[in-house]
PDB file of C-alpha atoms in Angstrom:
ATOM      1  CA  MET A 288      26.101 115.517 119.567  1.00 83.00           C
ATOM      2  CA  PHE A 289      27.330 116.913 116.460  1.00 85.00           C
ATOM      3  CA  ALA A 290      27.370 113.340 114.470  1.00 87.00           C
ATOM      4  CA  VAL A 291      23.554 113.149 115.866  1.00 88.00           C
ATOM      5  CA  LEU A 292      23.221 117.018 114.740  1.00 92.00           C
ATOM      6  CA  LYS A 293      24.485 116.229 111.304  1.00 92.00           C
ATOM      7  CA  ARG A 294      22.787 113.019 110.629  1.00 89.00           C
ATOM      8  CA  ASP A 295      19.333 114.357 111.678  1.00 91.00           C
ATOM      9  CA  PHE A 296      19.761 117.621 109.786  1.00 93.00           C
ATOM     10  CA  LYS A 297      20.487 115.807 106.653  1.00 93.00           C
ATOM     11  CA  SER A 298      17.649 113.380 107.411  1.00 90.00           C
ATOM     12  CA  TYR A 299      15.161 116.326 107.236  1.00 92.00           C
ATOM     13  CA  PHE A 300      16.221 117.587 103.861  1.00 93.00           C
ATOM     14  CA  ASN A 301      16.677 114.116 102.245  1.00 91.00           C
ATOM     15  CA  SER A 302      12.808 113.776 102.567  1.00 88.00           C
ATOM     16  CA  PRO A 303      10.121 116.317 101.457  1.00 92.00           C
ATOM     17  CA  ILE A 304       9.183 117.264 104.932  1.00 90.00           C
ATOM     18  CA  ALA A 305      11.270 120.290 105.610  1.00 92.00           C
ATOM     19  CA  TYR A 306      10.708 121.685 102.019  1.00 96.00           C
ATOM     20  CA  VAL A 307       7.238 121.420 102.186  1.00 96.00           C
ATOM     21  CA  LEU A 308       6.792 122.983 105.894  1.00 96.00           C
ATOM     22  CA  ILE A 309       9.212 125.670 104.795  1.00 97.00           C
ATOM     23  CA  GLY A 310       7.277 126.399 101.576  1.00 97.00           C
ATOM     24  CA  LEU A 311       3.835 126.436 103.291  1.00 97.00           C
ATOM     25  CA  PHE A 312       5.153 128.652 106.127  1.00 98.00           C
ATOM     26  CA  MET A 313       6.762 130.804 103.707  1.00 97.00           C
ATOM     27  CA  PHE A 314       3.524 131.295 101.480  1.00 98.00           C
ATOM     28  CA  LEU A 315       1.320 131.795 104.547  1.00 97.00           C
ATOM     29  CA  SER A 316       3.514 134.611 105.902  1.00 97.00           C
ATOM     30  CA  SER A 317       3.735 136.177 102.728  1.00 97.00           C
ATOM     31  CA  TYR A 318      -0.032 136.209 102.551  1.00 96.00           C
ATOM     32  CA  PHE A 319       0.214 137.914 105.845  1.00 96.00           C
ATOM     33  CA  PHE A 320       2.831 140.369 104.713  1.00 96.00           C
ATOM     34  CA  ASN A 321       1.005 141.132 101.597  1.00 95.00           C
ATOM     35  CA  SER A 322      -2.441 141.784 103.680  1.00 94.00           C
ATOM     36  CA  TYR A 323      -0.880 144.109 106.077  1.00 93.00           C
ATOM     37  CA  LEU A 324       0.961 146.030 103.179  1.00 91.00           C
ATOM     38  CA  SER A 325      -2.094 146.116 101.242  1.00 89.00           C
ATOM     39  CA  TYR A 326      -4.119 147.808 104.185  1.00 84.00           C
ATOM     40  CA  GLY A 327      -1.260 150.097 105.393  1.00 80.00           C
ATOM     41  CA  VAL A 328      -0.924 148.443 108.883  1.00 80.00           C
ATOM     42  CA  SER A 329       1.891 150.233 111.102  1.00 77.00           C
ATOM     43  CA  ASP A 330       4.615 147.853 112.366  1.00 83.00           C
ATOM     44  CA  ILE A 331       4.006 145.621 109.594  1.00 90.00           C
ATOM     45  CA  THR A 332       6.954 143.256 110.587  1.00 89.00           C
ATOM     46  CA  SER A 333       5.916 142.860 114.623  1.00 90.00           C
ATOM     47  CA  ASN A 334       2.127 141.862 113.156  1.00 92.00           C
ATOM     48  CA  VAL A 335       3.515 139.298 110.870  1.00 95.00           C
ATOM     49  CA  VAL A 336       6.082 137.751 113.360  1.00 95.00           C
ATOM     50  CA  SER A 337       3.030 137.612 115.746  1.00 92.00           C
ATOM     51  CA  ASP A 338       1.096 135.460 113.033  1.00 95.00           C
ATOM     52  CA  MET A 339       4.141 133.389 112.399  1.00 96.00           C
ATOM     53  CA  SER A 340       3.886 132.290 115.973  1.00 94.00           C
ATOM     54  CA  PHE A 341       0.290 130.793 115.274  1.00 94.00           C
ATOM     55  CA  LEU A 342       1.507 129.054 112.680  1.00 96.00           C
ATOM     56  CA  LEU A 343       4.247 127.196 114.807  1.00 96.00           C
ATOM     57  CA  LEU A 344       1.233 125.506 116.520  1.00 96.00           C
ATOM     58  CA  PHE A 345       0.921 123.507 113.551  1.00 96.00           C
ATOM     59  CA  VAL A 346       4.196 123.363 111.784  1.00 97.00           C
ATOM     60  CA  ILE A 347       6.449 122.488 114.748  1.00 97.00           C
ATOM     61  CA  PRO A 348       4.625 119.258 115.779  1.00 97.00           C
ATOM     62  CA  ILE A 349       4.880 118.083 112.055  1.00 96.00           C
ATOM     63  CA  LEU A 350       8.663 118.756 112.117  1.00 96.00           C
ATOM     64  CA  THR A 351       9.512 117.302 115.260  1.00 95.00           C
ATOM     65  CA  MET A 352       7.109 114.231 115.230  1.00 93.00           C
ATOM     66  CA  LYS A 353       9.811 112.176 113.618  1.00 89.00           C
ATOM     67  CA  SER A 354      12.864 112.992 115.690  1.00 89.00           C
ATOM     68  CA  MET A 355      12.591 110.297 118.535  1.00 83.00           C
ATOM     69  CA  ALA A 356       9.489 108.460 117.124  1.00 72.00           C
ATOM     70  CA  GLU A 357      11.090 107.376 114.013  1.00 70.00           C
ATOM     71  CA  ASP A 358      14.415 106.057 115.669  1.00 66.00           C
ATOM     72  CA  LYS A 359      12.009 103.842 117.882  1.00 63.00           C
ATOM     73  CA  LYS A 360       9.980 102.741 114.677  1.00 59.00           C
ATOM     74  CA  ASN A 361      13.272 102.100 112.448  1.00 61.00           C
ATOM     75  CA  GLY A 362      15.146 100.261 115.376  1.00 56.00           C
ATOM     76  CA  THR A 363      17.763 102.848 115.192  1.00 56.00           C
ATOM     77  CA  GLU A 364      17.029 103.942 118.847  1.00 57.00           C
ATOM     78  CA  VAL A 365      18.579 101.044 120.266  1.00 55.00           C
ATOM     79  CA  LEU A 366      21.918 101.850 118.523  1.00 53.00           C
ATOM     80  CA  LEU A 367      21.604 105.166 119.979  1.00 60.00           C
ATOM     81  CA  LEU A 368      20.720 103.825 123.554  1.00 59.00           C
ATOM     82  CA  THR A 369      23.652 101.528 123.439  1.00 59.00           C
ATOM     83  CA  SER A 370      26.142 104.038 121.818  1.00 60.00           C
ATOM     84  CA  PRO A 371      28.881 105.319 124.313  1.00 55.00           C
ATOM     85  CA  ALA A 372      27.647 108.916 123.589  1.00 63.00           C
ATOM     86  CA  ARG A 373      25.907 110.614 126.510  1.00 84.00           C
ATOM     87  CA  ILE A 374      22.166 110.893 126.344  1.00 85.00           C
ATOM     88  CA  THR A 375      22.353 114.330 126.914  1.00 89.00           C
ATOM     89  CA  GLU A 376      24.496 114.508 123.969  1.00 90.00           C
ATOM     90  CA  ILE A 377      22.003 112.735 121.793  1.00 89.00           C
ATOM     91  CA  VAL A 378      19.056 114.493 122.690  1.00 93.00           C
ATOM     92  CA  MET A 379      21.014 118.130 122.306  1.00 95.00           C
ATOM     93  CA  GLY A 380      22.118 116.489 118.882  1.00 94.00           C
ATOM     94  CA  LYS A 381      18.476 116.470 117.692  1.00 95.00           C
ATOM     95  CA  PHE A 382      17.141 119.455 119.423  1.00 97.00           C
ATOM     96  CA  LEU A 383      19.862 121.529 117.673  1.00 97.00           C
ATOM     97  CA  ALA A 384      19.381 119.745 114.461  1.00 96.00           C
ATOM     98  CA  LEU A 385      15.407 120.616 114.779  1.00 97.00           C
ATOM     99  CA  TYR A 386      16.283 124.297 115.527  1.00 98.00           C
ATOM    100  CA  CYS A 387      18.523 124.698 112.856  1.00 98.00           C
ATOM    101  CA  VAL A 388      15.691 123.687 110.365  1.00 97.00           C
ATOM    102  CA  PHE A 389      13.398 126.321 112.268  1.00 98.00           C
ATOM    103  CA  LEU A 390      16.035 128.859 111.938  1.00 98.00           C
ATOM    104  CA  ILE A 391      16.509 128.194 108.170  1.00 98.00           C
ATOM    105  CA  MET A 392      12.819 128.614 107.868  1.00 98.00           C
ATOM    106  CA  THR A 393      12.908 131.872 110.051  1.00 98.00           C
ATOM    107  CA  GLY A 394      15.784 133.199 107.797  1.00 97.00           C
ATOM    108  CA  PHE A 395      13.858 133.253 104.841  1.00 97.00           C
ATOM    109  CA  THR A 396      11.150 135.717 106.464  1.00 97.00           C
ATOM    110  CA  LEU A 397      13.632 138.125 106.649  1.00 97.00           C
ATOM    111  CA  ILE A 398      13.029 139.078 103.268  1.00 96.00           C
ATOM    112  CA  PHE A 399       9.802 141.133 104.598  1.00 96.00           C
ATOM    113  CA  PRO A 400      11.807 143.387 107.015  1.00 95.00           C
ATOM    114  CA  ILE A 401      14.648 143.656 103.825  1.00 95.00           C
ATOM    115  CA  ILE A 402      11.724 145.042 101.702  1.00 94.00           C
ATOM    116  CA  LEU A 403      10.254 147.362 104.265  1.00 93.00           C
ATOM    117  CA  THR A 404      13.726 148.921 104.836  1.00 93.00           C
ATOM    118  CA  VAL A 405      14.754 149.551 101.013  1.00 93.00           C
ATOM    119  CA  PHE A 406      11.311 151.048 100.331  1.00 89.00           C
ATOM    120  CA  GLY A 407      10.541 152.684 103.577  1.00 87.00           C
ATOM    121  CA  ASP A 408      12.071 153.444 107.120  1.00 88.00           C
ATOM    122  CA  PRO A 409      10.836 150.721 109.642  1.00 90.00           C
ATOM    123  CA  ASP A 410      11.657 150.765 113.343  1.00 92.00           C
ATOM    124  CA  LEU A 411      14.981 148.515 113.002  1.00 93.00           C
ATOM    125  CA  ALA A 412      14.843 148.407 116.977  1.00 95.00           C
ATOM    126  CA  LEU A 413      11.187 146.427 116.976  1.00 94.00           C
ATOM    127  CA  ILE A 414      12.285 144.269 114.016  1.00 95.00           C
ATOM    128  CA  PHE A 415      15.150 143.105 116.164  1.00 96.00           C
ATOM    129  CA  SER A 416      13.276 142.572 119.086  1.00 96.00           C
ATOM    130  CA  SER A 417      10.216 141.000 117.301  1.00 96.00           C
ATOM    131  CA  TYR A 418      12.603 138.431 115.761  1.00 97.00           C
ATOM    132  CA  LEU A 419      14.457 137.760 119.114  1.00 97.00           C
ATOM    133  CA  GLY A 420      11.451 136.838 120.379  1.00 97.00           C
ATOM    134  CA  PHE A 421      10.364 134.796 117.795  1.00 97.00           C
ATOM    135  CA  VAL A 422      13.489 132.777 117.782  1.00 98.00           C
ATOM    136  CA  LEU A 423      13.292 132.303 121.522  1.00 98.00           C
ATOM    137  CA  TYR A 424       9.676 131.253 121.229  1.00 97.00           C
ATOM    138  CA  GLY A 425      10.421 128.880 118.715  1.00 97.00           C
ATOM    139  CA  ALA A 426      13.300 127.037 120.775  1.00 98.00           C
ATOM    140  CA  VAL A 427      10.633 126.484 123.422  1.00 97.00           C
ATOM    141  CA  PHE A 428       8.189 124.943 120.804  1.00 98.00           C
ATOM    142  CA  VAL A 429      11.018 123.052 119.311  1.00 98.00           C
ATOM    143  CA  ALA A 430      11.740 121.673 122.692  1.00 98.00           C
ATOM    144  CA  VAL A 431       7.939 120.680 123.432  1.00 97.00           C
ATOM    145  CA  GLY A 432       7.877 118.955 120.092  1.00 97.00           C
ATOM    146  CA  LEU A 433      11.059 116.975 120.738  1.00 97.00           C
ATOM    147  CA  PHE A 434       9.809 115.893 124.008  1.00 97.00           C
ATOM    148  CA  ALA A 435       6.435 114.736 122.663  1.00 96.00           C
ATOM    149  CA  SER A 436       8.394 112.621 120.340  1.00 93.00           C
ATOM    150  CA  SER A 437      10.380 110.927 122.838  1.00 91.00           C
ATOM    151  CA  LEU A 438       6.980 109.545 124.465  1.00 92.00           C
ATOM    152  CA  THR A 439       5.805 107.346 121.441  1.00 89.00           C
ATOM    153  CA  GLU A 440       6.892 105.451 118.161  1.00 86.00           C
ATOM    154  CA  ASN A 441       4.029 106.702 116.333  1.00 90.00           C
ATOM    155  CA  GLN A 442       4.660 109.875 114.523  1.00 92.00           C
ATOM    156  CA  ILE A 443       0.963 111.043 114.350  1.00 94.00           C
ATOM    157  CA  VAL A 444       0.162 110.494 118.105  1.00 95.00           C
ATOM    158  CA  ALA A 445       3.691 112.286 118.812  1.00 95.00           C
ATOM    159  CA  ALA A 446       2.328 115.319 116.352  1.00 96.00           C
ATOM    160  CA  ILE A 447      -0.865 115.308 118.520  1.00 97.00           C
ATOM    161  CA  ILE A 448       0.894 115.302 121.830  1.00 96.00           C
ATOM    162  CA  GLY A 449       3.093 118.152 120.472  1.00 96.00           C
ATOM    163  CA  PHE A 450      -0.066 119.994 119.274  1.00 97.00           C
ATOM    164  CA  VAL A 451      -1.901 119.815 122.453  1.00 96.00           C
ATOM    165  CA  GLY A 452       1.098 120.671 124.596  1.00 94.00           C
ATOM    166  CA  LEU A 453       1.883 123.792 122.395  1.00 95.00           C
ATOM    167  CA  PHE A 454      -1.786 124.647 122.392  1.00 94.00           C
ATOM    168  CA  ALA A 455      -1.941 124.506 126.171  1.00 90.00           C
ATOM    169  CA  LEU A 456       1.393 126.945 126.536  1.00 89.00           C
ATOM    170  CA  TYR A 457      -0.232 129.171 123.834  1.00 87.00           C
ATOM    171  CA  THR A 458      -3.601 129.626 125.840  1.00 87.00           C
ATOM    172  CA  ILE A 459      -2.705 129.534 129.413  1.00 86.00           C
ATOM    173  CA  ARG A 460      -3.166 133.277 129.678  1.00 79.00           C
ATOM    174  CA  TYR A 461      -6.672 132.834 128.845  1.00 80.00           C
ATOM    175  CA  LEU A 462      -6.966 130.509 132.023  1.00 79.00           C
ATOM    176  CA  ALA A 463      -5.937 133.428 134.264  1.00 77.00           C
ATOM    177  CA  SER A 464      -9.130 135.198 133.622  1.00 77.00           C
ATOM    178  CA  TYR A 465     -11.000 132.232 135.582  1.00 79.00           C
ATOM    179  CA  PHE A 466      -8.923 133.200 138.612  1.00 78.00           C
ATOM    180  CA  SER A 467      -7.846 135.770 141.158  1.00 80.00           C
ATOM    181  CA  GLY A 468      -5.141 136.415 143.603  1.00 82.00           C
ATOM    182  CA  PHE A 469      -2.257 134.021 143.618  1.00 81.00           C
ATOM    183  CA  LEU A 470      -3.694 131.742 141.013  1.00 80.00           C
ATOM    184  CA  TYR A 471      -4.198 134.601 138.655  1.00 82.00           C
ATOM    185  CA  ASP A 472      -0.670 135.671 139.311  1.00 81.00           C
ATOM    186  CA  VAL A 473       0.627 132.392 138.457  1.00 82.00           C
ATOM    187  CA  PHE A 474      -0.923 131.777 135.300  1.00 81.00           C
ATOM    188  CA  THR A 475      -0.153 135.306 134.250  1.00 82.00           C
ATOM    189  CA  TRP A 476       3.591 134.745 135.185  1.00 83.00           C
ATOM    190  CA  LEU A 477       3.791 131.304 133.193  1.00 83.00           C
ATOM    191  CA  SER A 478       2.160 132.804 130.240  1.00 85.00           C
ATOM    192  CA  ILE A 479       4.621 132.450 127.114  1.00 91.00           C
ATOM    193  CA  ALA A 480       2.132 134.542 124.887  1.00 88.00           C
ATOM    194  CA  ASP A 481       2.200 137.511 127.124  1.00 87.00           C
ATOM    195  CA  ARG A 482       5.930 137.445 127.306  1.00 91.00           C
ATOM    196  CA  TYR A 483       6.273 137.026 123.608  1.00 93.00           C
ATOM    197  CA  ASN A 484       3.745 140.165 122.948  1.00 91.00           C
ATOM    198  CA  ASP A 485       6.219 142.224 124.777  1.00 92.00           C
ATOM    199  CA  PHE A 486       9.058 141.346 122.337  1.00 95.00           C
ATOM    200  CA  MET A 487       6.503 142.299 119.449  1.00 94.00           C
ATOM    201  CA  ASN A 488       6.119 145.586 121.343  1.00 92.00           C
ATOM    202  CA  GLY A 489       9.475 146.352 121.289  1.00 93.00           C
ATOM    203  CA  ILE A 490       9.982 145.404 125.072  1.00 94.00           C
ATOM    204  CA  ILE A 491      13.228 143.104 125.621  1.00 95.00           C
ATOM    205  CA  ASP A 492      12.964 142.235 128.980  1.00 93.00           C
ATOM    206  CA  ILE A 493      15.826 140.080 130.435  1.00 95.00           C
ATOM    207  CA  SER A 494      13.617 137.925 132.677  1.00 94.00           C
ATOM    208  CA  SER A 495      11.461 136.918 129.616  1.00 94.00           C
ATOM    209  CA  VAL A 496      14.534 136.082 127.951  1.00 96.00           C
ATOM    210  CA  ILE A 497      15.646 133.804 130.729  1.00 96.00           C
ATOM    211  CA  PHE A 498      11.953 132.368 131.195  1.00 95.00           C
ATOM    212  CA  MET A 499      11.868 130.939 127.658  1.00 96.00           C
ATOM    213  CA  ILE A 500      15.546 129.422 127.470  1.00 97.00           C
ATOM    214  CA  SER A 501      15.095 127.753 130.955  1.00 97.00           C
ATOM    215  CA  LEU A 502      11.697 126.593 129.590  1.00 96.00           C
ATOM    216  CA  ALA A 503      13.028 125.174 126.677  1.00 97.00           C
ATOM    217  CA  ALA A 504      15.833 123.939 129.024  1.00 98.00           C
ATOM    218  CA  ILE A 505      13.242 121.899 131.060  1.00 96.00           C
ATOM    219  CA  PHE A 506      11.662 120.125 128.062  1.00 97.00           C
ATOM    220  CA  ILE A 507      15.032 119.261 126.785  1.00 97.00           C
ATOM    221  CA  TYR A 508      15.670 117.775 130.425  1.00 96.00           C
ATOM    222  CA  LEU A 509      12.355 115.878 130.685  1.00 96.00           C
ATOM    223  CA  THR A 510      13.271 114.446 126.953  1.00 95.00           C
ATOM    224  CA  VAL A 511      16.759 113.304 128.430  1.00 93.00           C
ATOM    225  CA  ARG A 512      14.978 111.680 131.474  1.00 93.00           C
ATOM    226  CA  VAL A 513      12.612 109.925 129.166  1.00 91.00           C
ATOM    227  CA  VAL A 514      15.413 108.322 126.962  1.00 87.00           C
ATOM    228  CA  GLU A 515      17.536 107.361 129.979  1.00 85.00           C
ATOM    229  CA  ARG A 516      14.736 105.514 131.290  1.00 83.00           C
ATOM    230  CA  LYS A 517      14.577 103.657 128.179  1.00 72.00           C
ATOM    231  CA  ARG A 518      18.520 103.002 128.135  1.00 67.00           C
ATOM    232  CA  TRP A 519      18.065 101.673 131.778  1.00 67.00           C
ATOM    233  CA  SER A 520      15.286  99.252 130.910  1.00 63.00           C
ATOM    234  CA  GLN A 521      17.467  98.152 127.761  1.00 56.00           C
ATOM    235  CA  GLY A 522      20.334  97.454 130.165  1.00 53.00           C
TER     236      GLY A 522
END
């Protein structure tokens, strides 16, 4: 697992993709931060982090599109599939490599609450809950993107599948308004955006934490199953 993690993590920074995505993410996040600061908006950090979640709809599919798809295209997937390593370890290594890049990208944005703390008196509990929600949210998005990448060898197609999947997760709460009764309750319960908004409001609900971790685990499991099926076909 750690060998795959190390290899994939290095590969992201051996190409421009990680630098471009991190730079673009920071540029837009800084723009949001400056805008809220200029207008004197309260709870600046939670508002910025909320906007950052929207950026992930575009950043994560691009970041994850090569994770599995590139191995297929380069033929290195065969080496992975025939290696003695367990499929779960390979997939987890890839997930952790992607998640580390995501955490580095997130880490740069900590400059915003640091600035607010130096020059003001922000709500530190709200900042903590906002970032906790964001890193959990990011874990789900990375897992979905990794799953999308396992479905095809075409990176562009992987990015499109990833975006569609993430967009569906992001907007599922709006479907609830078209239903009532049981279906309304189901769509509301499945809404990751509503759970994320709770974190932005300073509410740390253990059920939401478990939900996001479980959702990420489900997509990692689905990725493992896709790769296992390919190993069986290879054998």
